[in-house]
XYZ file of C-alpha atoms in Angstrom:
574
model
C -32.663 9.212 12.516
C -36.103 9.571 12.650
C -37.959 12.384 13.893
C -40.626 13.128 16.674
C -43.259 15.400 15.255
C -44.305 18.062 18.064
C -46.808 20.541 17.426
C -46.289 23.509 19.775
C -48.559 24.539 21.968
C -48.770 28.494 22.629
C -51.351 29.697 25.506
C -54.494 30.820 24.145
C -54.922 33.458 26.051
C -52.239 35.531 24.381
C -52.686 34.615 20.672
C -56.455 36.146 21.259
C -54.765 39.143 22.997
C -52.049 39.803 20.569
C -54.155 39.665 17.559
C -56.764 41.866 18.730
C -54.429 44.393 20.302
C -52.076 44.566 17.568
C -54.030 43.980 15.214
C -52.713 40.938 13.508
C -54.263 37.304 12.054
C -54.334 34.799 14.951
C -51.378 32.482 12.987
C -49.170 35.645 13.460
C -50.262 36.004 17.185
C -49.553 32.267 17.115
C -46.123 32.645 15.593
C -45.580 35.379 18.154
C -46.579 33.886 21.177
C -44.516 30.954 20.482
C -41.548 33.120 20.304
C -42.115 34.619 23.764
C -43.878 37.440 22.840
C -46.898 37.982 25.575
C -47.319 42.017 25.241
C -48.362 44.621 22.579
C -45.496 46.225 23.727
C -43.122 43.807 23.229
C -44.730 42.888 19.737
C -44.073 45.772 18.513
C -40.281 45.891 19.554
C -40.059 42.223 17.713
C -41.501 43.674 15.112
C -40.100 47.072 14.120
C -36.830 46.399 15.617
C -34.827 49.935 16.137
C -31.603 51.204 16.448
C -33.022 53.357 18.996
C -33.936 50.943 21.302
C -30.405 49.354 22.214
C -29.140 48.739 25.775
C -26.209 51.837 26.750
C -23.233 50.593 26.139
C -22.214 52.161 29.300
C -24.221 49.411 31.320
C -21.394 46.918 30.421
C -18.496 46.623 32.384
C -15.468 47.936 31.762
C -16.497 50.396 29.163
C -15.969 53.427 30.783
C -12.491 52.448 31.453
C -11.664 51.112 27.970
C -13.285 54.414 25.752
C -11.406 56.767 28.003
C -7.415 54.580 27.165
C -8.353 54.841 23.726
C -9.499 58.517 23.527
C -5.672 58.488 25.228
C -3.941 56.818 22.885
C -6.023 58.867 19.976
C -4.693 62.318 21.337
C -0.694 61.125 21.588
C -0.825 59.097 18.740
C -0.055 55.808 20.082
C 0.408 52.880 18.017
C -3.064 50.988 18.101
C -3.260 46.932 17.367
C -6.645 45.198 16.944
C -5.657 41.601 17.650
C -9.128 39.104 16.344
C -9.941 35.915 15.730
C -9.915 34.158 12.766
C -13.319 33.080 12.091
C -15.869 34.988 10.824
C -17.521 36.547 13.929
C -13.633 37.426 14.573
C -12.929 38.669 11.098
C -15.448 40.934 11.144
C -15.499 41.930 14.688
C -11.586 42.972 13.946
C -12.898 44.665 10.467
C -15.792 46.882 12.287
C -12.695 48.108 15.220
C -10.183 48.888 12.781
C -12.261 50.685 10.081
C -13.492 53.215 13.054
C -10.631 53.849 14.525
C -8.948 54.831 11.265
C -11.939 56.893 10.813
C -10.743 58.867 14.223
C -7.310 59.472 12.250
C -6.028 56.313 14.163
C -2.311 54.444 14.012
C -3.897 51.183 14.248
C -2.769 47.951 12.620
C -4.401 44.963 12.976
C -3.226 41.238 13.372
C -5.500 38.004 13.035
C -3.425 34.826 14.004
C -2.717 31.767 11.857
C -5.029 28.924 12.647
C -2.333 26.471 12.681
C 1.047 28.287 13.344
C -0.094 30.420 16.194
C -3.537 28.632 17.545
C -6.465 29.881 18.991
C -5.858 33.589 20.642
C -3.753 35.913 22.327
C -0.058 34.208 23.229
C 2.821 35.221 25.253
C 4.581 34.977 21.985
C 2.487 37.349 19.972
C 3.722 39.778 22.513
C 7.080 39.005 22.707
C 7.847 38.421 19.233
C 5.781 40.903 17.390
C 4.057 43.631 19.587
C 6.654 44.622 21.721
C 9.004 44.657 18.689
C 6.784 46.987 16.734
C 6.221 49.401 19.268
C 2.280 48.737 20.209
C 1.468 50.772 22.827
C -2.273 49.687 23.080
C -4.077 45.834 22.214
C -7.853 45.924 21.494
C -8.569 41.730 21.154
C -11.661 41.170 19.269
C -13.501 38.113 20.133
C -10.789 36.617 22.022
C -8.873 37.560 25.191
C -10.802 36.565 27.940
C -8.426 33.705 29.099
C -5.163 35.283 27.853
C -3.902 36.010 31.423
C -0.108 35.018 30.219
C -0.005 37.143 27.244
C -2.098 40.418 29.224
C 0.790 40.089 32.358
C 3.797 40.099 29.758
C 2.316 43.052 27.416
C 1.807 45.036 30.900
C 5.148 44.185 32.196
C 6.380 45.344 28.840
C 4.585 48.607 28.718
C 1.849 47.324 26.568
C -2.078 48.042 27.725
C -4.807 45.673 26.599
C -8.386 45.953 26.278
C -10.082 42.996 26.279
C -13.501 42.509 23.754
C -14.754 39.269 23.769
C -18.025 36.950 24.536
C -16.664 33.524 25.504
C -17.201 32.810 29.510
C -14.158 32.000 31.255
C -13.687 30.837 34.635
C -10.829 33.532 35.450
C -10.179 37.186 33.340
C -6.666 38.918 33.129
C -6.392 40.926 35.790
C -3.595 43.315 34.246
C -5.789 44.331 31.513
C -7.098 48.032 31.500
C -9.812 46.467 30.741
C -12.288 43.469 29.895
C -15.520 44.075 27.974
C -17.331 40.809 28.146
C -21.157 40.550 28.728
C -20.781 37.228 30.119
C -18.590 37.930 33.327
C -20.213 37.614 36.166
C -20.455 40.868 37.794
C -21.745 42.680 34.128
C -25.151 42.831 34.525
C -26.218 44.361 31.268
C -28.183 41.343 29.958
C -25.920 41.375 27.143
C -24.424 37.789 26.807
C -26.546 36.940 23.957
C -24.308 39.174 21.430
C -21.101 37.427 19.440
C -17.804 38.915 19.688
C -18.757 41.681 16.744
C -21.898 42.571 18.941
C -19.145 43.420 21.925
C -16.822 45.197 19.371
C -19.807 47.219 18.069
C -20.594 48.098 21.374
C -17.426 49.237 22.416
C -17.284 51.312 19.021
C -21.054 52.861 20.383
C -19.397 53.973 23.694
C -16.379 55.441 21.799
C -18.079 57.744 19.396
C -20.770 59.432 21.919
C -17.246 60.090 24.360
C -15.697 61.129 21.330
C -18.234 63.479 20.042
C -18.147 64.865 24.228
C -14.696 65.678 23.503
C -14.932 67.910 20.073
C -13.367 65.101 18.042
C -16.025 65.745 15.331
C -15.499 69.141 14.786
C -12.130 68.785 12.752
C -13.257 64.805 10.475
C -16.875 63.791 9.912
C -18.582 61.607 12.399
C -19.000 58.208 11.326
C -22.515 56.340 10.639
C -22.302 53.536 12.783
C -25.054 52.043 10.952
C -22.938 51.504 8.157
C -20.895 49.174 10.248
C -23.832 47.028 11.060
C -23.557 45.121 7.796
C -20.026 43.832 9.759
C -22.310 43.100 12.902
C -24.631 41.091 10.908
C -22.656 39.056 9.447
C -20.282 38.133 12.128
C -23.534 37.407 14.472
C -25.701 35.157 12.109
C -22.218 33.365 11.306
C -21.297 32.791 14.872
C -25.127 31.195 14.921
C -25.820 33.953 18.281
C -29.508 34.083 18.278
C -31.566 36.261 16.568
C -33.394 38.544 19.535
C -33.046 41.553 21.189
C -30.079 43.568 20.281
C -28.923 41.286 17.402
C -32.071 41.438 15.629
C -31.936 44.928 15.682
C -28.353 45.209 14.754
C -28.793 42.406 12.337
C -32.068 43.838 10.324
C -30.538 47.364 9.972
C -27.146 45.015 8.861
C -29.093 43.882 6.101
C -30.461 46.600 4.993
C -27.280 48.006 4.251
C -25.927 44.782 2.519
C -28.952 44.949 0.136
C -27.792 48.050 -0.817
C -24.473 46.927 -1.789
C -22.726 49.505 0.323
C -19.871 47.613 1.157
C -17.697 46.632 -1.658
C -16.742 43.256 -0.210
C -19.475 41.858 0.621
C -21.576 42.564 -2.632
C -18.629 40.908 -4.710
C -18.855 38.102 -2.490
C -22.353 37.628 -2.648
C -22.461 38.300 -6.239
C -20.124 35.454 -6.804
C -22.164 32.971 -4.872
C -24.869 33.107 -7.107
C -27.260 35.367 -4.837
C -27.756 38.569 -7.376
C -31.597 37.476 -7.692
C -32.172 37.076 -4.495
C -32.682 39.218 -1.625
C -29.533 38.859 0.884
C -31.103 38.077 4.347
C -29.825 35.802 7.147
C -29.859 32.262 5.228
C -27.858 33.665 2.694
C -25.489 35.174 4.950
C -25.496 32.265 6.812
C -25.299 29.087 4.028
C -23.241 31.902 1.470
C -21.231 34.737 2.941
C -19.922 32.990 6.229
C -18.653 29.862 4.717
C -16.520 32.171 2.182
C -15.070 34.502 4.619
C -14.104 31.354 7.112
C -12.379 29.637 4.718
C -9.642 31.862 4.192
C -9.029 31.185 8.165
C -9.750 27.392 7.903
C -6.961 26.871 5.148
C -4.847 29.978 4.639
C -4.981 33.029 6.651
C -7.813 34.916 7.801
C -6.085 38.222 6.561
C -7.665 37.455 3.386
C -11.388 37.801 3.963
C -10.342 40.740 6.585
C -8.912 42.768 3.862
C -12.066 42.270 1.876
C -14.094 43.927 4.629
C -12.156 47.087 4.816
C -11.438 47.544 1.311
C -13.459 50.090 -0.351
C -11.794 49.150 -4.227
C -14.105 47.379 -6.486
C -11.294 45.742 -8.888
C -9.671 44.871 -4.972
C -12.907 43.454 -3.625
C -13.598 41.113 -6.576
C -10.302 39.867 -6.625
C -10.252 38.911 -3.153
C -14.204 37.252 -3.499
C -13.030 34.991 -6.016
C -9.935 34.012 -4.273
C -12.280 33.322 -0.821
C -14.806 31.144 -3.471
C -11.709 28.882 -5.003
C -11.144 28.078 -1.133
C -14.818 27.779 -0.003
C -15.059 24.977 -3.452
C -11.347 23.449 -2.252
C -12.759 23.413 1.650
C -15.831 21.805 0.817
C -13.907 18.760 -1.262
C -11.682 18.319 1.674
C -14.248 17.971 4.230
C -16.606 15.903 1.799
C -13.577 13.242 1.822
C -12.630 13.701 5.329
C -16.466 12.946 6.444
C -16.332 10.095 3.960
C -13.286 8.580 5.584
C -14.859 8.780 9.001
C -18.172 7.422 7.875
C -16.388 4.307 6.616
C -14.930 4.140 9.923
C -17.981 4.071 11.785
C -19.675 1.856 9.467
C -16.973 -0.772 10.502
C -17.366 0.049 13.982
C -21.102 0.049 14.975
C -20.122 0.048 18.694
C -19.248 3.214 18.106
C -23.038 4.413 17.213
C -24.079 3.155 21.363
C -22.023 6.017 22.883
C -23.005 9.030 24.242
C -20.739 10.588 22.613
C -18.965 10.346 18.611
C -15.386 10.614 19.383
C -13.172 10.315 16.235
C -9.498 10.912 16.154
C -6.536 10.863 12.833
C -3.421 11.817 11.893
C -2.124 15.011 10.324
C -6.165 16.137 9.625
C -6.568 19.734 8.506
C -7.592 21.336 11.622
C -9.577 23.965 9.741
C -12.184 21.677 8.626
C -12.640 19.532 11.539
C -15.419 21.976 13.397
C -17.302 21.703 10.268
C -17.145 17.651 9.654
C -18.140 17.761 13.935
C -21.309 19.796 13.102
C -22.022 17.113 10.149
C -21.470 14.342 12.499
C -23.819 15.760 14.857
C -26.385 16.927 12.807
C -26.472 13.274 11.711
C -26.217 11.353 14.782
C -27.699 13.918 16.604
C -25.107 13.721 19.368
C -22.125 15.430 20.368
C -19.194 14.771 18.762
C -15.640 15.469 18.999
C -12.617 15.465 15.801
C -9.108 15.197 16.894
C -6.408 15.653 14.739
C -2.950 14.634 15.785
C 0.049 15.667 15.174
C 3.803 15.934 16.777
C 2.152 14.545 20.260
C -0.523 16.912 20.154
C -3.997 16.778 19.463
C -6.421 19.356 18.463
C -10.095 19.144 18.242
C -13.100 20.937 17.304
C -16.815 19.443 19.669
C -20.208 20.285 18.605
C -23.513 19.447 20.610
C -26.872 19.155 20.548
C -29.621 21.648 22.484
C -29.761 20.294 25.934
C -26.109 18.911 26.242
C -23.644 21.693 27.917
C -20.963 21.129 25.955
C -18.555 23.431 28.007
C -19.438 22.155 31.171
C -18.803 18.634 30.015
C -14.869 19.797 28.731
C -14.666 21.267 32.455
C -15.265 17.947 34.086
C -12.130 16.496 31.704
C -10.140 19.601 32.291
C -7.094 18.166 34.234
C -6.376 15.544 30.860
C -6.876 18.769 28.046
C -4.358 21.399 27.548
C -6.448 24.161 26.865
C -10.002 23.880 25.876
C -13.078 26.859 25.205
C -15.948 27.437 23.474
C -19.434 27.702 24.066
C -22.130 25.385 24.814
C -22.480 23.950 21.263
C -19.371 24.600 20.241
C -15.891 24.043 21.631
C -12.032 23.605 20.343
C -9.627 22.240 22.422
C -5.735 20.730 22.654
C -4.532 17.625 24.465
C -1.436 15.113 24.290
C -1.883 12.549 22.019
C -1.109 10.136 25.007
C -4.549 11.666 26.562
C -6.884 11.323 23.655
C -8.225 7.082 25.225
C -8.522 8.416 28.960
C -10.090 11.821 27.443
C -13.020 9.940 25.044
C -13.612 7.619 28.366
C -14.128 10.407 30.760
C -16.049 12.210 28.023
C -18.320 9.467 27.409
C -19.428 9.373 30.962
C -19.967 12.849 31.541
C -22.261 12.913 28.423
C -23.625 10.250 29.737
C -24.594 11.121 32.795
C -25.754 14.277 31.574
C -28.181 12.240 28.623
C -29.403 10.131 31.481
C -33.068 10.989 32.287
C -32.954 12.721 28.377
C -34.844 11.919 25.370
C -32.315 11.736 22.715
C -34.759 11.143 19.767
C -34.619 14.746 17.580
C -37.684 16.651 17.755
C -38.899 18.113 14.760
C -40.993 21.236 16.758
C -43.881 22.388 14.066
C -45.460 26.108 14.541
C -49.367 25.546 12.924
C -51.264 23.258 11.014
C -51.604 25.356 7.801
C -52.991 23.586 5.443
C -51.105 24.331 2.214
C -53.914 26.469 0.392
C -53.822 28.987 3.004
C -50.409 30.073 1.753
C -50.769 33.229 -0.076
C -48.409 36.476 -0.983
C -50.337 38.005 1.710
C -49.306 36.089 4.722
C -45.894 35.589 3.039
C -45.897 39.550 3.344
C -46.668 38.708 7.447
C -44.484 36.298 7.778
C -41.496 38.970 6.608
C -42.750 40.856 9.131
C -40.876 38.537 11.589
C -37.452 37.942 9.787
C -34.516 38.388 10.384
C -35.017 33.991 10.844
C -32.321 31.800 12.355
C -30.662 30.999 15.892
C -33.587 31.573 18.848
C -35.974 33.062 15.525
C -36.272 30.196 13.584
C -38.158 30.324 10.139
C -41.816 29.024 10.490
C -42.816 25.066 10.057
C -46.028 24.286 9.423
C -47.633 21.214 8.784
C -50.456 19.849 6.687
C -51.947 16.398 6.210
C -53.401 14.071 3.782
C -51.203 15.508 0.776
C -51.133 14.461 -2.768
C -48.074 14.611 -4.928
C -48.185 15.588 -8.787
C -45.134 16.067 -11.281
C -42.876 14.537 -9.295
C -38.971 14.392 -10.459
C -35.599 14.052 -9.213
C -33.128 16.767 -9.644
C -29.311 16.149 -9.014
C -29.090 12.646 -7.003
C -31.364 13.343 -3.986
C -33.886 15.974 -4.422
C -36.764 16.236 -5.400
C -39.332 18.436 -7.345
C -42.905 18.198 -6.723
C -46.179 20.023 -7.469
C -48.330 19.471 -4.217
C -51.851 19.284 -3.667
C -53.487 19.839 -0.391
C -55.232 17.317 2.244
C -57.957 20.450 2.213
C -59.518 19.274 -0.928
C -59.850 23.007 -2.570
C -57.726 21.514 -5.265
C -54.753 24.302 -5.046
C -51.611 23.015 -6.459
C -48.248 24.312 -5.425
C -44.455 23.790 -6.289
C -42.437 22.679 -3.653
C -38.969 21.077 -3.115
C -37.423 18.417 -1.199
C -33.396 18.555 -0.457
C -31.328 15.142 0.297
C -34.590 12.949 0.177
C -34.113 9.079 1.037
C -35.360 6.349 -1.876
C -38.519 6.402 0.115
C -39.265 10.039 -0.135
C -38.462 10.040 -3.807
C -40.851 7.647 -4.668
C -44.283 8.168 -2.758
C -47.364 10.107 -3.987
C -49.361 9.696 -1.064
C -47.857 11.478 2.198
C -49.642 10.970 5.365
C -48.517 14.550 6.979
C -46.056 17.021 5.595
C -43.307 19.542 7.317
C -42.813 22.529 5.271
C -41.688 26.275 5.069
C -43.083 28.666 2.478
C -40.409 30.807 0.381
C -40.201 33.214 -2.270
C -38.404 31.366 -4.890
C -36.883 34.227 -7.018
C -35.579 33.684 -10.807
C -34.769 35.901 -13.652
C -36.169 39.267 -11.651
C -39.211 37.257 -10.720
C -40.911 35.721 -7.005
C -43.341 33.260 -7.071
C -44.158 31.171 -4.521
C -42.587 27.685 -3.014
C -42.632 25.242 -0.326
C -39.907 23.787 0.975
C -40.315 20.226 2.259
C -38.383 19.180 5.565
C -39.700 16.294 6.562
C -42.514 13.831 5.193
C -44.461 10.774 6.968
C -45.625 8.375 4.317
C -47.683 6.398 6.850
C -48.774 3.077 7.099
């Protein structure tokens, strides 16, 4: 679908101010500004983000309550169980709770549920079945909970507390809980609902070690580093796509830092395995490399898998499990490649389809750990929400995705009397439903979206930073530009624009991208390499382009950086 080029408009004012108070060029001020920065003050926090300057833990609710159960439980020696979800920002949420408390000397377990035998969180079976019949004397959920009223009453009737760390909103928390740390309830008024279920977990972990160390704890074992957890926090934050500002960019640049220095066995086995020992590891990488690994031992085997490779600290151990988690990733991304086919053929055949507000595509007996992923293809294409229901037995489950501007959550309330259990987020949601359901539930769902799409432009904006013409990229303002990484959700990476640009040594690598050498509209006769991914026959064949989207990168090869561009979007003209 084609895109409608918007160049942003920042107030003047404030570039002028920012670059003469801080001081910095005015495309940096720009860059700034744009990202909501109006003060030197809060430049500077953007910019040197510090560990030092996170919100007390104490401010959330619940805290107080929860550190003071577990110190409890430490001193008689309870029987701890960190209960997570299985994707990523659950994985390593889970990882980050259990590696501390066995670092307070600890009996903790933990327990991450199948995908597909046990569903989506914390069940009235878990408890009966497994927790009571262990012994568990204490629950910590990690990125889940917040709606598990059932299984909360039955673990407290049974003797069992729970403390509840999540980040999803819910309309109604579990009252029997000791207690529920969740930024987004509505009487926690720490300005905290921005973090992802690790974010909570660290937070919790925060709180525990400052009423620990109040205690003596840390007289008799060493007191952990918490930064050395942050690699967990950054990786579980960028891969639940929470955005970038505030508290996770702080605990997500000092996460980084210790990934790049291969602290965690793990995660430098992983990495190495993807192909990214050239290349610095910052949030793209983690993003496009690391999370897709880790999920896929939840999306088609068992998230115990990439858990275990968090909290190992054996080399031989680690790189076994990486390349086990890589097979997967390679066997997940042929299974979603044909399953995307399959319902690309479908629409195709149905172009009625393609008028809705809303993609709606059901199956039989799909793998429900791939269907979130084929969603986010579908709307990334479409640029629309969509919805992929797999049936099976009577039931159907789905993963939705959205688009910015359509609430996806809210929509899934107004069809909540035809689901059986639905939650998510605004972009993202899974729910369950009877296969008998799934007509009346794409009707009603169409309507809502529709209303909601009503007075909405639904043509995809492509939102562009500057006009920089390409000869003002140099390793100088690539050195600025670093300045304001760590780049994805709410931060994204720059997009500049230039015009009038000519196109030299052109070729075509793999089926749809292409290599150029780039000249600017400018005239100073610079020439630059750039790259193109998935570009149309079109794209591949013009040597003229009218105006040019692109993002300057380091491209790094055999120990070496030299600059790149990478093209996003191109308008041949007339």
């Amino acid at each position: 679908m084609e895109k409608q080029w918007h160049l942003l408009n920042p107030d003047p004012e404030i570039i002028r101010s920012l670059s003469h108070q801080l001081p910095c060029s005015p495309l940096i001020a720009r860059l700034l500004a744009i990202r909501g920065i109006r003060s030197k003050v809060q430049a500077i926090r953007f910019l040197d983000p510090s560990l030092s300057s996170l919100t007390s833990p104490l401010e959330l609710a619940g805290m107080e309550e929860a550190v003071q159960r577990i110190q409890r439980a430490l001193v008689n020696d309870e029987k701890i169980l960190v209960f997570g979800d299985y994707d990523a920002d659950g994985i390593t949420a889970t990882a980050a709770l259990t590696a501390f408390l066995r670092r307070c000397g600890a009996q903790v377990s933990y327990y991450i549920p199948h995908r597909i035998v046990d569903g989506y969180g914390l069940g009235s079976d878990f408890i009966k079945n497994r927790a009571i019949t262990a012994g568990v004397d204490l629950i910590i959920t990690a990125d889940c909970g917040s709606d598990s009223n059932d299984a909360v009453s039955l673990a407290r009737q049974a003797g069992i507390h729970t403390i509840v760390t999540d980040h999803h909103p819910v309309a109604r928390l579990p009252g029997d809980a000791i207690a529920v740390i969740n930024p987004t309830r509505p009487e926690c008024h720490a300005h905290l609902a921005h973090l992802a279920g690790v974010g909570v977990a660290f937070y919790l972990i925060i709180a525990l070690r400052t009423h620990l160390r109040k205690t003596g704890i840390w007289k008799y074992r060493r007191e952990p580093n918490l930064k050395q957890l942050c690699d967990l926090v950054a990786v579980g934050t960028i891969a639940d796509v929470a955005p970038l500002i505030s508290e996770n960019r702080v605990l997500t640049t000092a996460g980084l830092q210790q990934i790049n220095q291969g602290a965690r066995p793990g995660i430098a086995e992983l990495m190495r395995m993807s192909g990214s020992t050239d290349t610095p590891t910052d949030a793209e990488a983690i993003a496009f490399r690391l999370a897709p690994r880790l999920n896929a031992a939840g999306r088609l085997v068992h998230a115990r898998m990439a858990c275990e490779l968090l909290l190992t600290e054996n080399r031989q151990k680690a790189a076994h499990l990486a390349k086990a988690l890589c097979r997967l990733n390679n066997r997940r991304q042929s299974m979603e490649h044909d399953l995307l086919e399959l319902i690309q053929d479908r629409l195709t055949r149905s172009p009625d389809q393609m008028d809705r507000p809303v993609l709606m595509i059901d199956g039989n007996h799909w793998h429900e750990g791939i269907l979130g992923i084929v969603a986010s293809r579908l709307t990334r294409q479409f640029n629309r929400p969509a919805v992929v229901i797999s049936s099976r037995n009577g039931m159907g489950k789905g993963s939705a995705r959205s688009i910015d501007g359509i609430d996806l959550s809210a929509a899934l309330k107004q069809c909540s009397d035809l689901l059986d259990r639905f939650g998510g987020h605004p972009l993202a949601a899974g729910l369950s439903l009877h296969t008998s359901n799934i007509a009346a539930f794409k009707s009603r769902l169409e309507l809502v979206v529709g209303q909601m799409t009503a007075d909405r432009d639904v043509q995809p904006t492509l939102s562009i930073d500057a006009h920089v013409p390409l000869d003002h990229i140099t390793p100088e303002l690539m050195n600025n530009l670093e300045r304001l990484e760590p780049f994805g959700q709410g931060n994204p990476y720059p997009l500049f624009m230039d015009t009038g640009v000519r196109v030299h040594d052109s070729k075509t690598v793999g089926d749809r991208h292409r290599r150029m050498v780039l000249e600017s509209g400018s005239g100073n006769g610079g020439r630059y390499p750039a790259i193109q991914f998935n570009a149309t026959g079109e794209q591949l064949q013009m040597d003229q382009i009218k105006r040019i989207a692109y993002r300057p990168q380091w491209n790094y090869w055999n120990g070496r950086k030299s600059l790149q561009l990478l093209v996003e979007e191109t308008d041949p003209g007339s």
